[in-house]
mmCIF file of C-alpha atoms in Angstrom:
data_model
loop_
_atom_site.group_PDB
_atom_site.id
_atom_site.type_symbol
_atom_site.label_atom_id
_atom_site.label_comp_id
_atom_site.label_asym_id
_atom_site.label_seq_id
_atom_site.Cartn_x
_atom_site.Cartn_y
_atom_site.Cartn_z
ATOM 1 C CA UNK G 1 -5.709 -10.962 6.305
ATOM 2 C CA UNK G 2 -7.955 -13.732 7.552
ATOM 3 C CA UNK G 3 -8.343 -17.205 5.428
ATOM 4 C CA UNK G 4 -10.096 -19.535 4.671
ATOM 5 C CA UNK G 5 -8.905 -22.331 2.511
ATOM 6 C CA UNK G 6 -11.583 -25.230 1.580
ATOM 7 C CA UNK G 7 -9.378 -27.684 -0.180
ATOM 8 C CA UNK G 8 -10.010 -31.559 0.613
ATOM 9 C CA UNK G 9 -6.021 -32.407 -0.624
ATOM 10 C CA UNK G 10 -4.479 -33.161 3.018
ATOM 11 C CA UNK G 11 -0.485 -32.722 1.489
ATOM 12 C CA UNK G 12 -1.743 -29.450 -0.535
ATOM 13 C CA UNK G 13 -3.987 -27.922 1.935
ATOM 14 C CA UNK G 14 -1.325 -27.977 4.916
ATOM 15 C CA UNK G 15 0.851 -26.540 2.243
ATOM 16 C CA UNK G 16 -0.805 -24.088 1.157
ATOM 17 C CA UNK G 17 -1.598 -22.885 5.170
ATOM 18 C CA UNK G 18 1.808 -23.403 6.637
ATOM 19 C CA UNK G 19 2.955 -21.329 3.459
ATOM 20 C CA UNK G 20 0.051 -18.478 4.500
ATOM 21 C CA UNK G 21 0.612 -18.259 7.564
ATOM 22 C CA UNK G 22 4.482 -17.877 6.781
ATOM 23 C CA UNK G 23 3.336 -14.193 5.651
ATOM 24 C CA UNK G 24 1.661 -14.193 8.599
ATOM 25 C CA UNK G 25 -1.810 -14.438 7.355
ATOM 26 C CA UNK G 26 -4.661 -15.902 9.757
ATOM 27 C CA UNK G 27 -6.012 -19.065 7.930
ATOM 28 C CA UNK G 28 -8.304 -21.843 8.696
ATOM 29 C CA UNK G 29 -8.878 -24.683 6.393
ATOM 30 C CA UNK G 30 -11.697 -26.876 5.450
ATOM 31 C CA UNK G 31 -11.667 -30.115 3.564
ATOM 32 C CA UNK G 32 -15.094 -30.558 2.590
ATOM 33 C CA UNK G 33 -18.013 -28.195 1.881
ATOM 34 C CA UNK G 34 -20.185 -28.380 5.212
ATOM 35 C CA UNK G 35 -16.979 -28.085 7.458
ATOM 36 C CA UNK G 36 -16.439 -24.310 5.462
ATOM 37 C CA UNK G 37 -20.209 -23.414 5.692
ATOM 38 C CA UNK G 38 -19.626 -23.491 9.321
ATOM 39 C CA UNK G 39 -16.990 -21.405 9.199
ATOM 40 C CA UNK G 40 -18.367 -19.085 7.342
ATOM 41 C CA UNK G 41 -21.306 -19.309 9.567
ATOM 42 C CA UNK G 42 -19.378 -18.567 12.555
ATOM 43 C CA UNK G 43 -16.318 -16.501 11.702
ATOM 44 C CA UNK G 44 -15.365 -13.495 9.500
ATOM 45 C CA UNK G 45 -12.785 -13.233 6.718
ATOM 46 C CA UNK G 46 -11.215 -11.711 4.082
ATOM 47 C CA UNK G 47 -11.202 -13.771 1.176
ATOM 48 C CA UNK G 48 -11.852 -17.491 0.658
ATOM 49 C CA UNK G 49 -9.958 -20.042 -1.415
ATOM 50 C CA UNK G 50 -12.528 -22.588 -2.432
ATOM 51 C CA UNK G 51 -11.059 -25.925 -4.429
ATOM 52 C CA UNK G 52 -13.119 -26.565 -7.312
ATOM 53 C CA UNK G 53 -13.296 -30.428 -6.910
ATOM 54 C CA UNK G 54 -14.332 -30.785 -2.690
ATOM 55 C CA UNK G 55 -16.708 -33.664 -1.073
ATOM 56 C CA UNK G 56 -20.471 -32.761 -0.333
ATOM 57 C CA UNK G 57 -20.679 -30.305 -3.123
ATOM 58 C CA UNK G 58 -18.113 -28.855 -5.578
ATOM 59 C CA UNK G 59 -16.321 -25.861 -5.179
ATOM 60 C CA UNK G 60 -18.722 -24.359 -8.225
ATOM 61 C CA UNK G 61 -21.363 -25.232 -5.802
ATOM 62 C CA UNK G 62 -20.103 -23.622 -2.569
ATOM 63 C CA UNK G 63 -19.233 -20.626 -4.565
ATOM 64 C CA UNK G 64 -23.108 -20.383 -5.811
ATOM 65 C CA UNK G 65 -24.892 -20.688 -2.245
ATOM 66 C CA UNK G 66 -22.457 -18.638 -0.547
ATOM 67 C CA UNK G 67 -23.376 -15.437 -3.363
ATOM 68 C CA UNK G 68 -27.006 -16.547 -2.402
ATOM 69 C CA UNK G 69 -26.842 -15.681 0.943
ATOM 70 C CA UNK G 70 -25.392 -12.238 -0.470
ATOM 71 C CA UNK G 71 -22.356 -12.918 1.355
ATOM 72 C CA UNK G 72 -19.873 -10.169 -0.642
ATOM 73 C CA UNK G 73 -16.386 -11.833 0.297
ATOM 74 C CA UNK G 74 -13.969 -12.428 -2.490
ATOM 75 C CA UNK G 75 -13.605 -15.854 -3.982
ATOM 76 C CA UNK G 76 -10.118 -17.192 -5.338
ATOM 77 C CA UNK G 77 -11.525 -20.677 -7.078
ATOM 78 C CA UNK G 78 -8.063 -23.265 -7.689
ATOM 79 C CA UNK G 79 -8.708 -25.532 -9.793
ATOM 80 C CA UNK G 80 -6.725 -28.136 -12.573
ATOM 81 C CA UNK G 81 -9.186 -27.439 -15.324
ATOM 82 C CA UNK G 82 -7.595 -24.892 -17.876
ATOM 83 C CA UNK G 83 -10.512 -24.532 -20.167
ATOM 84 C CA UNK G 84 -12.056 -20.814 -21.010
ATOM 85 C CA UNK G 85 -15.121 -22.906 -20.228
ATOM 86 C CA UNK G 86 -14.109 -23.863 -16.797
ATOM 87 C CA UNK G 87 -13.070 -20.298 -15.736
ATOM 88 C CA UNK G 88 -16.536 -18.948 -17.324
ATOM 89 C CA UNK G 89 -18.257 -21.023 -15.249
ATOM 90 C CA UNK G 90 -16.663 -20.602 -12.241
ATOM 91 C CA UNK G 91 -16.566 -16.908 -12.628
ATOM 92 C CA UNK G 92 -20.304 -17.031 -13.559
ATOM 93 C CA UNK G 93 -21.057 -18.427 -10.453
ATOM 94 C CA UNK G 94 -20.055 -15.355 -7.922
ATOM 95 C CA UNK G 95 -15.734 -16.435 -8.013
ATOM 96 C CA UNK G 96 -13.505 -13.205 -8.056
ATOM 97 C CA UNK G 97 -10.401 -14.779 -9.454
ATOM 98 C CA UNK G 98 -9.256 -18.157 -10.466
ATOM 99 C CA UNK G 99 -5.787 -19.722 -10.325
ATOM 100 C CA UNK G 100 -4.853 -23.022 -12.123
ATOM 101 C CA UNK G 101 -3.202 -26.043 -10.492
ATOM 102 C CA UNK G 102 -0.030 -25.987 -10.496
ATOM 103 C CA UNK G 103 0.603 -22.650 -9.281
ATOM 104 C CA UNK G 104 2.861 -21.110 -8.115
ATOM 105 C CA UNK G 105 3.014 -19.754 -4.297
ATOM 106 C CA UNK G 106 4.009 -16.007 -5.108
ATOM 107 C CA UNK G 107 1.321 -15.723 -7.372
ATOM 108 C CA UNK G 108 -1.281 -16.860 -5.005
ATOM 109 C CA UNK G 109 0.092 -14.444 -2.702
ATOM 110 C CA UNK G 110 0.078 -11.476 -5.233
ATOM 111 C CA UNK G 111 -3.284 -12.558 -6.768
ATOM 112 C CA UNK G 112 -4.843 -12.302 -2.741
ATOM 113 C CA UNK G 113 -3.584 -9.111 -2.331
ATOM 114 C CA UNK G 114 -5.191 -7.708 -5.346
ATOM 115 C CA UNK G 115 -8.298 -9.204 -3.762
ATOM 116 C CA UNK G 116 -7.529 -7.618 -0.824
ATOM 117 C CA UNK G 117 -7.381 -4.148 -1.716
ATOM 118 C CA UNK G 118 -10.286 -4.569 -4.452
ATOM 119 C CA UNK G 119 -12.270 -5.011 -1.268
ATOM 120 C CA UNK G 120 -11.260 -2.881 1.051
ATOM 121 C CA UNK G 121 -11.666 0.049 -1.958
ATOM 122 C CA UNK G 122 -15.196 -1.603 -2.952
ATOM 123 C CA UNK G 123 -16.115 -1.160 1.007
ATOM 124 C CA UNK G 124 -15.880 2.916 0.347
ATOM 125 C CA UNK G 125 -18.827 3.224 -1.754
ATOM 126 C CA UNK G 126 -21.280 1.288 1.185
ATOM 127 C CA UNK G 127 -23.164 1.856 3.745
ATOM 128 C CA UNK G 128 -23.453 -0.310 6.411
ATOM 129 C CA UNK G 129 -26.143 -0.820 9.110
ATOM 130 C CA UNK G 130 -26.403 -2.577 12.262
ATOM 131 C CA UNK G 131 -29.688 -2.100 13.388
ATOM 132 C CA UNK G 132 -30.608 1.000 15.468
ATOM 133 C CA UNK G 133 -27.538 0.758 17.085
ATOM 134 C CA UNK G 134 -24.862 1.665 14.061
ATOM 135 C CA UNK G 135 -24.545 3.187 10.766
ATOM 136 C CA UNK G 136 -21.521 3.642 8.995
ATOM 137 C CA UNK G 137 -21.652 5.387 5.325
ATOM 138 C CA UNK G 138 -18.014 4.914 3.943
ATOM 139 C CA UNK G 139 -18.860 7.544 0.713
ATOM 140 C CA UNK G 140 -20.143 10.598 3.245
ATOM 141 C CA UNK G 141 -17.818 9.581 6.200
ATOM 142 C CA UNK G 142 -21.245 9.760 8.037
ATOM 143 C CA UNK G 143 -21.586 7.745 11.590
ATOM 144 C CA UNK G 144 -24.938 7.791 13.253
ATOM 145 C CA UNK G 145 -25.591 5.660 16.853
ATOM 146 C CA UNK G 146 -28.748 5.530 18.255
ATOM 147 C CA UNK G 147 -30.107 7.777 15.569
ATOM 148 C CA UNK G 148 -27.751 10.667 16.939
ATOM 149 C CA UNK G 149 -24.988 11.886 14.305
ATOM 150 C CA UNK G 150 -21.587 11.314 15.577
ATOM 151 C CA UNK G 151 -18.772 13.462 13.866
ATOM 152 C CA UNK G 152 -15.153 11.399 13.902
ATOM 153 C CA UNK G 153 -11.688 11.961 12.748
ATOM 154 C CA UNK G 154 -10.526 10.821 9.961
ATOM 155 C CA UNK G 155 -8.092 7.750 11.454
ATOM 156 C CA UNK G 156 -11.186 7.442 14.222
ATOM 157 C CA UNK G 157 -13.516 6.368 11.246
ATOM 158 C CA UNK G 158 -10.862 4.433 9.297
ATOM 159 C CA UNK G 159 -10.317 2.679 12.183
ATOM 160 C CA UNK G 160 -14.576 1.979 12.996
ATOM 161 C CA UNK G 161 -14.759 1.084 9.384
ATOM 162 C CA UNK G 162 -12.144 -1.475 9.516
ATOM 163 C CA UNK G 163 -13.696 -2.890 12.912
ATOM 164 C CA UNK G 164 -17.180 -2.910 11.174
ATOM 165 C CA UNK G 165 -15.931 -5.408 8.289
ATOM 166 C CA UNK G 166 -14.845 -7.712 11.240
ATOM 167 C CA UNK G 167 -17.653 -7.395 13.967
ATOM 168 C CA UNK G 168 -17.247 -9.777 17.218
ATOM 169 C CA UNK G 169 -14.014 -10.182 15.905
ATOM 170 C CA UNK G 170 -11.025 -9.651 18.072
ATOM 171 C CA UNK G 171 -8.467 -7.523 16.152
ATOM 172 C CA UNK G 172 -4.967 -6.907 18.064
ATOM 173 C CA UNK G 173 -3.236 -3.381 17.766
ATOM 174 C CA UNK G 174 -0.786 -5.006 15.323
ATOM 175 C CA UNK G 175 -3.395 -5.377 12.961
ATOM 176 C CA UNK G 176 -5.168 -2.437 13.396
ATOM 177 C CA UNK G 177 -1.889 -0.404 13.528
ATOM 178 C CA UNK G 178 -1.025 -2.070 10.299
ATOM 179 C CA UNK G 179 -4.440 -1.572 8.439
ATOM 180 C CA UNK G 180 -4.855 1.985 9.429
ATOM 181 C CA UNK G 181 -1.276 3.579 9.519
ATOM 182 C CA UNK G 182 0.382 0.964 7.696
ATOM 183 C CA UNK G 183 3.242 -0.661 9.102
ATOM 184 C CA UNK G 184 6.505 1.546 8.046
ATOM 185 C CA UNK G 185 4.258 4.875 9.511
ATOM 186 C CA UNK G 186 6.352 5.973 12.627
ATOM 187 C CA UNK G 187 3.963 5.357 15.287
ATOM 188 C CA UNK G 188 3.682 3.639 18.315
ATOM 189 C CA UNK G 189 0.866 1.099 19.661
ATOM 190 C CA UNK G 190 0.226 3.535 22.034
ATOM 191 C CA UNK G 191 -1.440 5.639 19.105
ATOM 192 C CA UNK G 192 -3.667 2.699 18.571
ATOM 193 C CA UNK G 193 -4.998 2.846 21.847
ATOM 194 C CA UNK G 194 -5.542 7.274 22.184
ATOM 195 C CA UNK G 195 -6.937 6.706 18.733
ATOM 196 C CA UNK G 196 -9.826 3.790 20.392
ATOM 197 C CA UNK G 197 -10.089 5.386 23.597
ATOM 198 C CA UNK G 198 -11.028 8.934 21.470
ATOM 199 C CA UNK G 199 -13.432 6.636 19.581
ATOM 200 C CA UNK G 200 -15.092 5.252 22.541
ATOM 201 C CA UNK G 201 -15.650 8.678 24.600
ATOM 202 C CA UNK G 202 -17.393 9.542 20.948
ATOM 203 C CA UNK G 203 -19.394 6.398 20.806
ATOM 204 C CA UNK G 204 -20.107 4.639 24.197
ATOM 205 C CA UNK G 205 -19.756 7.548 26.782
ATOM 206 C CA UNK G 206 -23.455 8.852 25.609
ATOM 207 C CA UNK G 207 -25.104 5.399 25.248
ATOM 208 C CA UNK G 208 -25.841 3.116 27.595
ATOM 209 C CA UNK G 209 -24.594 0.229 25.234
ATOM 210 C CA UNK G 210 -20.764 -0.549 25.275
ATOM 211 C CA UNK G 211 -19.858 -1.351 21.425
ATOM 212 C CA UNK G 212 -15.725 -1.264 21.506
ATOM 213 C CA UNK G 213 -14.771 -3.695 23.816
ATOM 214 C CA UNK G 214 -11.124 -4.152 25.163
ATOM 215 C CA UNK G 215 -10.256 -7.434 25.279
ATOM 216 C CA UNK G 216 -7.311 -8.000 27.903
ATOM 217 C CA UNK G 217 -3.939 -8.970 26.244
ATOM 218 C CA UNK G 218 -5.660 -9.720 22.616
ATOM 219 C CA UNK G 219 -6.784 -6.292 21.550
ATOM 220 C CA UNK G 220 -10.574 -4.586 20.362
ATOM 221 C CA UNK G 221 -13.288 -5.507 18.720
ATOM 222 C CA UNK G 222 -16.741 -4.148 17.453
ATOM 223 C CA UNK G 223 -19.718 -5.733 19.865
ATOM 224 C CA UNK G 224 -22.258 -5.418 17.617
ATOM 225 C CA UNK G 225 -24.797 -7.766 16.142
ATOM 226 C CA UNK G 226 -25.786 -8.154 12.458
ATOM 227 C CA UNK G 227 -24.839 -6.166 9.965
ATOM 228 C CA UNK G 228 -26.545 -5.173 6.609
ATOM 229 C CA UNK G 229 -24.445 -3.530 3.283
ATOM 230 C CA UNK G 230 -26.335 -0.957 1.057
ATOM 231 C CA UNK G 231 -24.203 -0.358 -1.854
ATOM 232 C CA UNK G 232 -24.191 3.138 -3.615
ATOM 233 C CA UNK G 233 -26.096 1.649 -6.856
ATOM 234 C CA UNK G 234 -29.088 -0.432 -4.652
ATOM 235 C CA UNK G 235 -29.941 2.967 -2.493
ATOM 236 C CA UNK G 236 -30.334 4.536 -5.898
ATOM 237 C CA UNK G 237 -32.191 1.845 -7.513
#
């Protein structure tokens, strides 16, 4: 699961990531609101965890202009305001969940996970496009590249769509092992790497454009560029 944490409290926020990336969790951290904009601008994640009270603009704030770019990620809000008012508001303005100072660290964890699967369920129901180059419709199982209909397995397109929700971003066979198979399935890495090289005779050997890259020693990532989501409900609209 990758990160990031905006929270302008230096003692809390390297709490809060030494304690994420305990459970082995990717995490970058932000203390004020221009600093995560160019994260968000630059990298991919999972969820964020936005502070209400930050410097350049509140965490209400953030929250807002990030749903106006239609950016879909999850939003955990922490704040010390209590108030049925306060969690209105923030959940009014795009948050997914909100946790109350003090908390404590297992439910952060068990609240991110919930946030973690809600998204990676919601992700089922879209359709994602990048360009002329990829489609991916998670609720048909339907791949097209170039315009040409490609038919996949079913781990070869759990594994695409998992690589689609991260592209340009390097994922190592742990994770992908982990994501796809899950962790306690008795596999090797080296199923990881049929299950890609299957995937790119299927995708790159008929195109001229290499999309699944190897990278040496890290692991694979999706090469392509952009990336629009059509949900089920705004195709029908």
């Amino acid at each position: 699961m990758n990160i990031l944490l905006v929270e302008d409290d230096k003692k809390l926020g390297e709490l809060i990531q030494y304690k994420l990336k305990k459970q082995l969790y990717q995490v970058e951290w932000a203390q004020e609101a221009d600093a995560a904009l160019d994260f968000i601008e630059r990298f991919s994640f999972d969820i964020y965890i936005l502070d209400w009270m930050i410097p350049q603009k509140t965490g209400i704030e953030l929250c807002k202009e990030i749903r106006m770019k239609k950016n879909r990620t999850p939003i955990l809000m922490l704040t010390a305001r209590d108030s049925i008012t306060d969690r209105v508001q923030g959940l009014n303005a795009g948050a997914d969940d909100y946790l109350v100072k003090p908390f404590a660290f297992e439910e952060l964890i068990a609240r991110l996970n919930a946030l973690y699967r809600r998204k990676e369920t919601n992700w089922e129901a879209d359709t994602k496009s990048f360009g002329d180059t990829l489609v991916i419709d998670h609720s048909t199982y339907e791949v097209i590249r170039n315009g040409v209909p490609v038919a996949l397995s079913r781990r070869e397109f759990q594994l695409l769509a998992l690589m689609s929700n991260h592209p340009r971003q390097i994922l190592s066979r742990e994770q992908l092992m982990d994501r796809v198979w899950g962790l306690d399935a008795e596999i090797t890495l080296n199923a990881v790497d049929a299950t890609i090289k299957l995937l790119r005779k299927k995708l790159d050997d008929p195109f001229p454009e290499k999309i699944i890259q190897n990278v040496r020693g890290l692991g694979y990532r999706l090469d392509v560029k952009g990336g629009e989501v059509c949900s089920s409900e705004q195709e029908n609209s």
